[in-house]
XYZ file of C-alpha atoms in Angstrom:
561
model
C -26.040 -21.406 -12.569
C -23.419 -23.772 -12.391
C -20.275 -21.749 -10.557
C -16.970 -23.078 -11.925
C -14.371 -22.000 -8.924
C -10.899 -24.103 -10.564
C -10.914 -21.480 -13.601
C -10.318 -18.662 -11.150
C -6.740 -18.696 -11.060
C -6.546 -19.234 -14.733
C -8.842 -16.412 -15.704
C -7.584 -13.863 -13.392
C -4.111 -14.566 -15.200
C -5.728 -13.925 -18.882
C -6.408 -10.541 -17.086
C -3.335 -9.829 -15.789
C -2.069 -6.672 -16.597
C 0.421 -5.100 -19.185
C 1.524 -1.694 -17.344
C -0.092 0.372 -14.620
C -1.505 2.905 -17.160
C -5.208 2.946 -17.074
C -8.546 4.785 -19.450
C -10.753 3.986 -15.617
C -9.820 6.353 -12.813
C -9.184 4.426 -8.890
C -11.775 5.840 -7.574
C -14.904 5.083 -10.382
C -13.930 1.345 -10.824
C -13.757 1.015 -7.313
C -17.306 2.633 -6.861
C -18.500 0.315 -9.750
C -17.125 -2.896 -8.435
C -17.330 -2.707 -4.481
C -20.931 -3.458 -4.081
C -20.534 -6.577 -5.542
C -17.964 -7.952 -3.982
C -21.279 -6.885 -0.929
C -23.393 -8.476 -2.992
C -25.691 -5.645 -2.506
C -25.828 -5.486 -6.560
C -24.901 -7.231 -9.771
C -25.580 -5.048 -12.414
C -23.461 -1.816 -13.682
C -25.102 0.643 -15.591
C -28.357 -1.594 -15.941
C -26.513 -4.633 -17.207
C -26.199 -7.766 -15.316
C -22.531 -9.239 -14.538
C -22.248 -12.643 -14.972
C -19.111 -13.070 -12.590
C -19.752 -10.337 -10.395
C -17.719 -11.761 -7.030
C -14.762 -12.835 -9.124
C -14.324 -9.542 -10.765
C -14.521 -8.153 -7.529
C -11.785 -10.134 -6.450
C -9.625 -9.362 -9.367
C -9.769 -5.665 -9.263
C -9.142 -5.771 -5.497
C -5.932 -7.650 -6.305
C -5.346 -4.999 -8.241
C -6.178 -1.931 -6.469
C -8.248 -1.312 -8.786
C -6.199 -0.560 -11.808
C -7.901 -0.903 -15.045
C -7.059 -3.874 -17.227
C -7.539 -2.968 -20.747
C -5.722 0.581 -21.211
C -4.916 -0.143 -25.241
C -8.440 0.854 -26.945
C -6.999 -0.579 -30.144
C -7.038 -3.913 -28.631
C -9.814 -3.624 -26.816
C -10.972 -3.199 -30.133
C -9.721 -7.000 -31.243
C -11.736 -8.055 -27.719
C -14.830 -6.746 -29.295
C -14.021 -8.709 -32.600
C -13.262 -11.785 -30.451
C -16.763 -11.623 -28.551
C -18.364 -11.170 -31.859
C -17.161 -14.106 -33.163
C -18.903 -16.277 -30.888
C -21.953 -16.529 -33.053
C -19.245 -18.551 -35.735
C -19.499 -21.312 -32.270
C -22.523 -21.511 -32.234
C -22.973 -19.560 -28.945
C -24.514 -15.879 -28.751
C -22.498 -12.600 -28.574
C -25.041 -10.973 -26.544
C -24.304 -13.220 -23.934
C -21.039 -11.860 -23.027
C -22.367 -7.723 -23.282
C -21.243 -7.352 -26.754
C -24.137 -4.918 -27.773
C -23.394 -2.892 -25.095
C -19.291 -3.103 -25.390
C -20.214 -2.166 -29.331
C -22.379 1.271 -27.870
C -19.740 1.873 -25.269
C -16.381 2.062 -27.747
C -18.126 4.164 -30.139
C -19.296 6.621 -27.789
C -16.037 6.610 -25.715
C -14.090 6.659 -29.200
C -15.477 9.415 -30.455
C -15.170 11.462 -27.365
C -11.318 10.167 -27.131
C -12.177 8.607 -23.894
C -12.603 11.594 -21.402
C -15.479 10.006 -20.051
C -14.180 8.254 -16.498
C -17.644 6.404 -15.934
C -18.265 5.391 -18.946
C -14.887 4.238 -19.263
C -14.891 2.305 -16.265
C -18.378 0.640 -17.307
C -16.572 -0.494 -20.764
C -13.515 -1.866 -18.474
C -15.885 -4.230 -16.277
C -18.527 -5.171 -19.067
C -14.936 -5.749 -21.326
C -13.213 -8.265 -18.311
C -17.006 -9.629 -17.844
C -17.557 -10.914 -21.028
C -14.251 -12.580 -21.490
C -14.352 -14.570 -18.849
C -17.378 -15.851 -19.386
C -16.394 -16.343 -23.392
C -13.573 -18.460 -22.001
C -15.359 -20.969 -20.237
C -18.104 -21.393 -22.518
C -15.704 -22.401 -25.268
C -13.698 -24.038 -22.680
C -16.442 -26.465 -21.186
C -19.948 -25.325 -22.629
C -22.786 -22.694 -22.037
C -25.007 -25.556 -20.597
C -24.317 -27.618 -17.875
C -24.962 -31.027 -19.060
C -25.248 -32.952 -15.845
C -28.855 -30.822 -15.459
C -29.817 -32.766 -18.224
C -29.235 -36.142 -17.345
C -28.062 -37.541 -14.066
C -26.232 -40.549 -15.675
C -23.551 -37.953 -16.783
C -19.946 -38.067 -15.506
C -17.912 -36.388 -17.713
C -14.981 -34.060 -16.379
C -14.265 -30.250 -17.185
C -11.625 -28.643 -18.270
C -8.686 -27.271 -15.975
C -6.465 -24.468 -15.873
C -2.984 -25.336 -14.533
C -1.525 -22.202 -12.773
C 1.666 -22.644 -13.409
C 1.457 -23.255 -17.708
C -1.168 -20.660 -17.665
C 0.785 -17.837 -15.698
C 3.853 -17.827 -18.364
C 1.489 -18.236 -21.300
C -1.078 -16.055 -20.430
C 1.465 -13.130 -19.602
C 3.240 -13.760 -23.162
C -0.125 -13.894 -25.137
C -1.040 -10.238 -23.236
C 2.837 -8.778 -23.704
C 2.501 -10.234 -27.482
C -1.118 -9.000 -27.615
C -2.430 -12.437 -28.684
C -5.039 -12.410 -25.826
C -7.478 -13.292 -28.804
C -5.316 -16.113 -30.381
C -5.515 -17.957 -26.856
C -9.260 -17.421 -26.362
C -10.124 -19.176 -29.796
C -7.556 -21.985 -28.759
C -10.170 -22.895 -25.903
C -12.680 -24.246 -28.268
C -12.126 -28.288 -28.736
C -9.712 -29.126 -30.559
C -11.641 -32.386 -32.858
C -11.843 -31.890 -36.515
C -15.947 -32.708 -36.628
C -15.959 -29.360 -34.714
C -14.765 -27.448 -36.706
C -16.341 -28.605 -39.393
C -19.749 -28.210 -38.308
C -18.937 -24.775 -37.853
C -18.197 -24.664 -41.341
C -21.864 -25.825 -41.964
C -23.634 -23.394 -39.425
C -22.100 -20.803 -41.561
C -23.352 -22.163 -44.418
C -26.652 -22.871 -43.076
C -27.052 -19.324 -41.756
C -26.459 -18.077 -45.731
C -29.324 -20.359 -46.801
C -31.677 -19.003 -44.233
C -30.918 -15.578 -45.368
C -31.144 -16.114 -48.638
C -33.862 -18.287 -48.985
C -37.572 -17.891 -47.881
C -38.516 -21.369 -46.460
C -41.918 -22.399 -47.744
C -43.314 -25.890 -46.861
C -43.542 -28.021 -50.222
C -46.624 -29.772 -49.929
C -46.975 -33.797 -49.926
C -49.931 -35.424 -50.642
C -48.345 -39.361 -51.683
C -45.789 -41.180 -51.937
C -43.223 -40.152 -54.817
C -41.939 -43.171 -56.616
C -39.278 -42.371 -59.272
C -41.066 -42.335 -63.275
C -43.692 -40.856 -61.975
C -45.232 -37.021 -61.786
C -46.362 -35.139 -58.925
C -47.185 -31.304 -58.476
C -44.344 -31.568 -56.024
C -41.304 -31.887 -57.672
C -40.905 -28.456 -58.986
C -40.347 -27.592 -54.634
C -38.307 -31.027 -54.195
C -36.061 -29.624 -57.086
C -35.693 -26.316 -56.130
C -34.895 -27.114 -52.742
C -32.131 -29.706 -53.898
C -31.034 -27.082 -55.656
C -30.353 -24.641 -52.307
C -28.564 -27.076 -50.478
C -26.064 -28.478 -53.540
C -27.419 -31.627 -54.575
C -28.882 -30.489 -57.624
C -26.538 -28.794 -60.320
C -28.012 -24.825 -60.472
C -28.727 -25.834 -64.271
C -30.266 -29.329 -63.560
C -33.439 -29.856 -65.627
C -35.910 -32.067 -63.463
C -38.903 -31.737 -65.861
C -39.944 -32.041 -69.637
C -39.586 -28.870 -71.276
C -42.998 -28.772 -72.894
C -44.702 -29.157 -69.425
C -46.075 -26.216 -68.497
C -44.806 -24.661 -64.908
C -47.739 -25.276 -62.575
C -48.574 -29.094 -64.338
C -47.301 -32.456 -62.849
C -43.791 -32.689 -63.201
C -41.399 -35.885 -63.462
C -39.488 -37.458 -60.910
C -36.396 -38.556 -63.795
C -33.077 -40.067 -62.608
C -31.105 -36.831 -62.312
C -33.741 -35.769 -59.677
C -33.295 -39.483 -57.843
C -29.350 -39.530 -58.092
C -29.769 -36.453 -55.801
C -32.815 -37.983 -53.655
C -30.678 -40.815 -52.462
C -28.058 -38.578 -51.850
C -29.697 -36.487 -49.414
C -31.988 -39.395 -48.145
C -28.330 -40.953 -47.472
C -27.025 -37.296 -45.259
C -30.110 -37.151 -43.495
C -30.318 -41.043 -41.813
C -33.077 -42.039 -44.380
C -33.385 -45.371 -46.437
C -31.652 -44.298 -49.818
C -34.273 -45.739 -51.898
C -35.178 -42.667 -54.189
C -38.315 -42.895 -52.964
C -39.880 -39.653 -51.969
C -42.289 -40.614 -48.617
C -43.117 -38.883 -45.372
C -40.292 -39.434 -43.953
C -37.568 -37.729 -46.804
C -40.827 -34.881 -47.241
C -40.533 -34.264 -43.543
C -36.623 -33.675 -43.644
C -37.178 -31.830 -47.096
C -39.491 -29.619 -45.436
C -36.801 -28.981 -42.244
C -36.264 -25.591 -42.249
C -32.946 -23.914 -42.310
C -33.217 -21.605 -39.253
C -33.808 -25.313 -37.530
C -30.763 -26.879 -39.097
C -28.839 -23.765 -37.312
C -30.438 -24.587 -34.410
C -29.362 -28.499 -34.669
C -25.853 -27.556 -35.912
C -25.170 -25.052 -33.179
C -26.467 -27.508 -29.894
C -24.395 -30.118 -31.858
C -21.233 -27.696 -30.953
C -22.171 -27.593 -27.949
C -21.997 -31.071 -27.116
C -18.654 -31.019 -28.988
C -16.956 -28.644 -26.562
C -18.825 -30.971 -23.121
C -15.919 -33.321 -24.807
C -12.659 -30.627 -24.373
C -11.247 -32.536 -20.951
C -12.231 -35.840 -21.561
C -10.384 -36.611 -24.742
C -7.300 -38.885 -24.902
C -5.214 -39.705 -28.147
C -7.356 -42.871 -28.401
C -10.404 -43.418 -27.446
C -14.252 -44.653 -28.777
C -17.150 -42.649 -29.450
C -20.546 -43.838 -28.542
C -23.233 -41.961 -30.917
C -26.096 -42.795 -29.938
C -28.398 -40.764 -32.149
C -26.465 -41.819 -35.122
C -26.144 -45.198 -34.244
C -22.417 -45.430 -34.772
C -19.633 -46.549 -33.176
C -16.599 -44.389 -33.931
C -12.335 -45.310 -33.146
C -9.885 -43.170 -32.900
C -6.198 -43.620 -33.087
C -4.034 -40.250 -32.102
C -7.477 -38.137 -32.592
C -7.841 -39.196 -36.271
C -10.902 -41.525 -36.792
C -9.584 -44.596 -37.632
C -12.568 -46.936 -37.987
C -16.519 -46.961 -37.543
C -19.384 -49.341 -37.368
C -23.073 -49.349 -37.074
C -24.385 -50.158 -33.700
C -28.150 -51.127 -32.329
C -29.474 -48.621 -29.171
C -31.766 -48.862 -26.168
C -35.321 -48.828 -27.145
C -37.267 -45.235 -25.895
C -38.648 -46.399 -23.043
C -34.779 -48.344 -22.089
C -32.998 -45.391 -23.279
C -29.038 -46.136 -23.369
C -27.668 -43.519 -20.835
C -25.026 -41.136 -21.697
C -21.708 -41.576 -19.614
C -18.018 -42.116 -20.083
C -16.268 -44.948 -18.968
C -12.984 -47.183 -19.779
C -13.133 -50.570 -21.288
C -10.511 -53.060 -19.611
C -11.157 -55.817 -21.559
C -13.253 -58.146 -23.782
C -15.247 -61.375 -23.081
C -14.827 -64.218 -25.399
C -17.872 -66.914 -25.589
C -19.606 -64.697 -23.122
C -22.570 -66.235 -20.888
C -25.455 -64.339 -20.664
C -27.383 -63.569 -17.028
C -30.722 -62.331 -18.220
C -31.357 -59.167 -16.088
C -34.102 -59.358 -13.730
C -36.161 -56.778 -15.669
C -36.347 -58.517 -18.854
C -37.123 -62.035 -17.497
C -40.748 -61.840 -17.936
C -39.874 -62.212 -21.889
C -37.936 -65.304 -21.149
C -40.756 -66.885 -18.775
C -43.655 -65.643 -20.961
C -41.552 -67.795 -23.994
C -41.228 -70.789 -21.502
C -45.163 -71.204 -20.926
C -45.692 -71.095 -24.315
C -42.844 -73.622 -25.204
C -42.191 -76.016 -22.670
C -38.760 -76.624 -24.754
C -37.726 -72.963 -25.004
C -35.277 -73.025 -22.341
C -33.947 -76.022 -24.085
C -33.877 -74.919 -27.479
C -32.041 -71.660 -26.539
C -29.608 -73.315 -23.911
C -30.523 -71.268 -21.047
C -30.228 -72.966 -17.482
C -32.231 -72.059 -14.849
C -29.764 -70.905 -11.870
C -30.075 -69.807 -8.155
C -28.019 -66.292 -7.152
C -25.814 -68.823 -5.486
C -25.312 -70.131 -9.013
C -26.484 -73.818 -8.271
C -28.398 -74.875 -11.083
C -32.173 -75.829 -10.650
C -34.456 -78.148 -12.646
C -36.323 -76.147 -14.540
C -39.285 -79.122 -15.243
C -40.326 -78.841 -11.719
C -41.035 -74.960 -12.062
C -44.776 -73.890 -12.533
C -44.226 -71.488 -15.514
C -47.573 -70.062 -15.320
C -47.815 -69.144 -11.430
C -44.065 -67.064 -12.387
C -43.987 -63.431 -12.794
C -41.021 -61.143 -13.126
C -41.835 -60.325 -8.720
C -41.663 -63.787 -7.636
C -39.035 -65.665 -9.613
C -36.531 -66.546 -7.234
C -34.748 -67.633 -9.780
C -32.380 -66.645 -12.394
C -31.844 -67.196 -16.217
C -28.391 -67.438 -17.557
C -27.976 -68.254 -21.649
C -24.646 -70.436 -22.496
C -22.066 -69.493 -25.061
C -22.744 -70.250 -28.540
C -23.528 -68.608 -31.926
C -27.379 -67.811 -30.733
C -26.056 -66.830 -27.260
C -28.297 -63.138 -27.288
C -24.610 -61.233 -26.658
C -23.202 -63.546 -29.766
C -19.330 -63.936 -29.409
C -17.864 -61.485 -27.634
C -19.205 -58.473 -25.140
C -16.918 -55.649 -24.347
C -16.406 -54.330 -20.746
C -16.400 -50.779 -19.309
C -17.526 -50.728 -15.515
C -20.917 -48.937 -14.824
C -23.406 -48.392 -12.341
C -26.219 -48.955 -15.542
C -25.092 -52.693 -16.220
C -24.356 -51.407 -19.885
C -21.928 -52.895 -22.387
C -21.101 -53.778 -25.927
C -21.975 -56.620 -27.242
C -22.237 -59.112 -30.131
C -25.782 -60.078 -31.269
C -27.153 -63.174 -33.118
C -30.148 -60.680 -34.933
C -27.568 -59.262 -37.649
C -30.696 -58.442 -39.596
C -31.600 -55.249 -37.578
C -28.645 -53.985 -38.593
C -30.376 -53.240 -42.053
C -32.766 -51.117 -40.242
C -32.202 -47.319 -40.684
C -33.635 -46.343 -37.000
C -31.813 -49.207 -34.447
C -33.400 -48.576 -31.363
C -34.524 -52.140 -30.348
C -32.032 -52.904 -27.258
C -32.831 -53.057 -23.666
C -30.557 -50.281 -23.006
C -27.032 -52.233 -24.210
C -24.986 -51.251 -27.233
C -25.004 -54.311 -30.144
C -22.244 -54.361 -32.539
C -21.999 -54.797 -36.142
C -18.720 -55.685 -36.273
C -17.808 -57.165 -32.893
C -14.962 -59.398 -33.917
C -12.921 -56.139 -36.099
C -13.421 -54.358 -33.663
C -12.053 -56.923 -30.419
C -9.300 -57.366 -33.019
C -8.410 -53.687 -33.168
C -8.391 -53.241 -29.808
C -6.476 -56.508 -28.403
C -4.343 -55.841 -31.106
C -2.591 -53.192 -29.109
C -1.659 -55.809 -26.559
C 1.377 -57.521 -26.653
C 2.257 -60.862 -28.898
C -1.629 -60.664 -30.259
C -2.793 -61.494 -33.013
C -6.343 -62.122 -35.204
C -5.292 -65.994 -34.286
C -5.298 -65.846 -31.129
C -8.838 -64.277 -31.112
C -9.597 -66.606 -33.396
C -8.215 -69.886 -31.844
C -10.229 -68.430 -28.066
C -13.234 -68.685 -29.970
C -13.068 -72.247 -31.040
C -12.279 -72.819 -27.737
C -15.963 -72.241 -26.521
C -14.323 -71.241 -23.345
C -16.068 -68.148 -21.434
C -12.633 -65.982 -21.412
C -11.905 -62.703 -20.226
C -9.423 -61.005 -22.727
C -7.704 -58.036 -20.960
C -6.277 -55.163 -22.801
C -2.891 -53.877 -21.804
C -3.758 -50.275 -21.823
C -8.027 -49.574 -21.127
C -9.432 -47.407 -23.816
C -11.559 -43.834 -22.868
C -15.406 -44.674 -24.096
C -17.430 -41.736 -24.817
C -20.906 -42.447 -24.794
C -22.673 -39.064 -26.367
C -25.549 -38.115 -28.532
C -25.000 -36.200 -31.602
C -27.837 -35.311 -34.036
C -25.653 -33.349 -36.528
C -22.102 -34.655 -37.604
C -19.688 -35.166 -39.661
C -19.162 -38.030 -41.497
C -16.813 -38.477 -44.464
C -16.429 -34.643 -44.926
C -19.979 -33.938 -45.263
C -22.569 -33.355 -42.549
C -24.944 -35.780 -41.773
C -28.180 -35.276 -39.975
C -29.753 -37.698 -37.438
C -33.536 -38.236 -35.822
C -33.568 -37.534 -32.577
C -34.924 -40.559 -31.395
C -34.408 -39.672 -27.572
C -35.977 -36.028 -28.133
C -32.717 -34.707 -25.800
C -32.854 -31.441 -28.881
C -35.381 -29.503 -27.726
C -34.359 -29.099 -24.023
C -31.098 -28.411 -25.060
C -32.155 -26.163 -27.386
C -33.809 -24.182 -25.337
C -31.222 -23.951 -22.680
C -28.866 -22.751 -24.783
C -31.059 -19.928 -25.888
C -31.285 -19.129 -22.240
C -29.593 -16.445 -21.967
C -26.937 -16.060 -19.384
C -27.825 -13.083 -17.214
C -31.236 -15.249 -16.863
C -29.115 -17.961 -15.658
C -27.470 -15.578 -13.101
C -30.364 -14.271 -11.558
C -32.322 -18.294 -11.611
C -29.406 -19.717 -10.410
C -30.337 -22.947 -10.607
C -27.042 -24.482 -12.004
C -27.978 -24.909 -15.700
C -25.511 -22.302 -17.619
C -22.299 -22.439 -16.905
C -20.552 -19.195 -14.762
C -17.652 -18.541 -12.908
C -17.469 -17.101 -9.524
């Protein structure tokens, strides 16, 4: 597990106390909690603590006093931890089943029982804590699952915690401030709004796969369509009272694909990153045939990635999704503009990192990374004029240029070219007009692109790892335009300079380079292929659950101690 040590100070303030009066007798917490502050144990009654030394620590602090003597709002704890589910995270996680077993026992005995008492007051403080700082910074680590990622975690300042962490537990809004830890973006709590309503159709509905045997043109009949309609049907697209099919056509017997059905095909080929065609293929029968309990699944790693963001967002900033293929900008946290972007191909996989772009290159030359110049000489011996025809030069690393007519293209290979290839600025310059800066150990950057016509593509994974823009100019516009005396002039008048520029801007913008399969775009959710396959480790991590983590401890849930 991942031990979190800056939250301590925090966290032990959250469990400060109210007044000395206590359910837990001295002498039974401090037989419960002394051994592992030894480390000789880490379980109490059976049950694993997640922060064992920590807890420890606090109750020593306190002599050990008990910590929650008001079993009414212990009560709203309870109601609290169950509400992690709503997150997307687990309840049983932070001991809620046993917390649940625990109050109604010690409730209906009017808590005489010392022990069990003091086993409810641990468990209680145990799965707070570790509530907190999965809302606060995630359940998973994320730097376990990629080593490109530098993304910061949330802090607790002492001093702004102390005084409102002791008026939230004199006001009894303990609960208030642990659902202010999750992140604060609207798309989050949206999608939460959709794992809800995901969770109903899984409950209500038994999934059954509809089968596919062709391709579904609209005008046409298939045995299908009674499944496709129904299932439009679950999920909203389809009007409850929507008649897909010919009345005198009997149930089981080929029914039509009309227009009302295709209004709602393109709809959800539109939410779910397919070519809105109407057409019914593999590809919209595959996503058809998702079922729900997976869409919970997506939605709910989806929030977790969401709350990796809490310490790393800024008023303004840019968001890098890669599965989606989107650029998004925001302007005082309110998405201000998007565009469609082109990704690293799967085996040059854009990396996930965060960054801050300082400023933008106009007329941009292009060095052809070492990597990739087999493509350029492979072109060469095939066309003695490529070079020309594209404007490259042939350069040493000392920049001097060398004649490329003396070069034996065909004795070259990507290990002994001494050499290397740099483009010139122009319209079919392979960056286009302008690139966009962020520093990085990857070589990575935005950039303009000549091929506009991959844009139409659906899927956009075609780069060598960098990030091509739709829109490069609106968007160097929007962002120089924060600079002093600019204008869309001056961009434009740099330009028809031809002049390799470097535009700075005043103030360097946060860029967030993530990967979401599952969010929100223009109020609705919108579903993504996960072209990198990142889901399913995630998934299964956090599934994990965290007493596993404790006793692996190999760094990839996130505890405190």
């Amino acid at each position: 597990m991942r031990r979190i040590h800056h939250f301590t100070l925090g966290l032990l303030l959250l469990l400060s106390p109210v007044s000395t009066a206590c359910w837990a007798s001295t002498p039974q917490l401090e037989a419960l909690l002394e051994p592992l502050s030894l480390g000789e144990r880490a379980k109490v009654d059976n049950t694993q603590i997640i922060s064992a030394k920590l807890l420890s620590r606090v109750y020593q602090v306190r002599h050990y006093q008990a910590l929650w003597e008001d079993k009414d709002y212990a009560g709203t704890m309870l109601d609290v931890i169950k509400r992690a589910d709503e997150e997307g995270l687990a309840k049983e996680d932070y001991h809620y089943p046993k917390l649940v077993e625990l109050y109604q026992q010690l409730s209906a005995s009017n808590w005489q029982d010392e022990y069990k008492s003091s086993i409810f007051e641990v468990l209680l403080s145990d799965g707070i804590i570790t509530y907190a700082i999965h809302l606060l910074n995630g359940k998973v680590n994320p730097s376990m699952l990629g080593k490109t990622w530098n993304y910061d975690e949330a802090h607790l300042d002492f001093d702004t915690t102390l005084k409102q962490l002791e008026e939230h537990i004199k006001a009894h809004t303990v609960a208030e401030a642990i659902n202010g830890l999750a992140p604060k973006i609207t798309p989050y709590h949206q999608l939460k709004q959709y794992l809800a309503h995901y969770k109903d159709l899984a409950a209500r509905y038994p999934f059954t796969t509809i089968p596919y045997t062709e391709v579904i043109k609209p005008g046409t009949t298939s045995p299908s369509i009674k499944g496709i309609a129904a299932r439009l049907k679950e999920q909203g697209y389809l009007d409850a009272n929507a008649t897909v099919q010919d009345a005198t056509l009997v149930a089981n017997a080929p029914l039509l694909y009309d227009n009302i059905l295709e209004a709602a095909i393109r709809q959800f080929q539109a939410d779910h990153s397919l070519k809105a065609d109407g057409v019914i293929g593999a590809g919209t029968m595959a996503a058809l045939n998702v079922p729900y309990a997976q869409r919970v699944e997506q939605i709910r790693i989806n929030l977790e990635r969401a709350r990796w963001l809490s310490a790393n967002l800024s008023a303004n900033y840019l968001i890098v999704n890669l599965a989606g293929y989107e650029l998004l900008l925001f302007k005082d946290n309110n998405l201000s503009w998007r565009t469609d972007i082109i990704i690293g191909k799967i085996d040059s996989k854009t990396p996930l990192f965060k960054s801050k772009l300082k400023y933008v290159v106009v007329n941009p030359t292009w060095t052809v990374p070492n990597s990739i110049s087999t493509e350029i000489i492979n072109h060469q011996r095939k066309d003695p004029d490529y070079l020309h025809k594209k404007h490259f030069k042939v350069v040493e690393s000392s920049g001097t240029p060398v004649d490329a007519s003396g070069i034996d293209w065909h004795s070259m290979t990507r290990k002994n070219f001494p050499y290397w290839f740099v483009q010139e600025p122009g319209a079919d310059n392979s960056l286009g007009l302008v690139k966009f800066i962020f520093p990085n150990q990857y070589s990575i950057y935005l950039h303009d692109t000549p091929s506009k016509n991959l844009f139409d593509k659906t899927d956009r994974a075609f780069s060598h790892g960098c990030i091509r823009v739709k829109d490069p100019l609106v968007l160097a516009d929007k962002l120089l335009s924060a600079n002093a005396n600019w204008s869309s002039e001056t961009l434009n008048n740099k330009l028809a300079e031809g002049k390799t520029e470097n535009l700075f801007l005043d103030e360097p913008l946060d860029i967030l380079i993530m990967y979401w399969t599952a969010t929100i775009k223009n109020g609705k959710i919108k579903f993504y292929n996960d072209v990198y396959t990142r889901d399913p480790v995630l998934i299964e991590a956090l599934n994990r659950p965290t007493y596993e983590g404790v006793l692996a401890d190999d760094g990839l849930l996130n505890t405190l101690d």
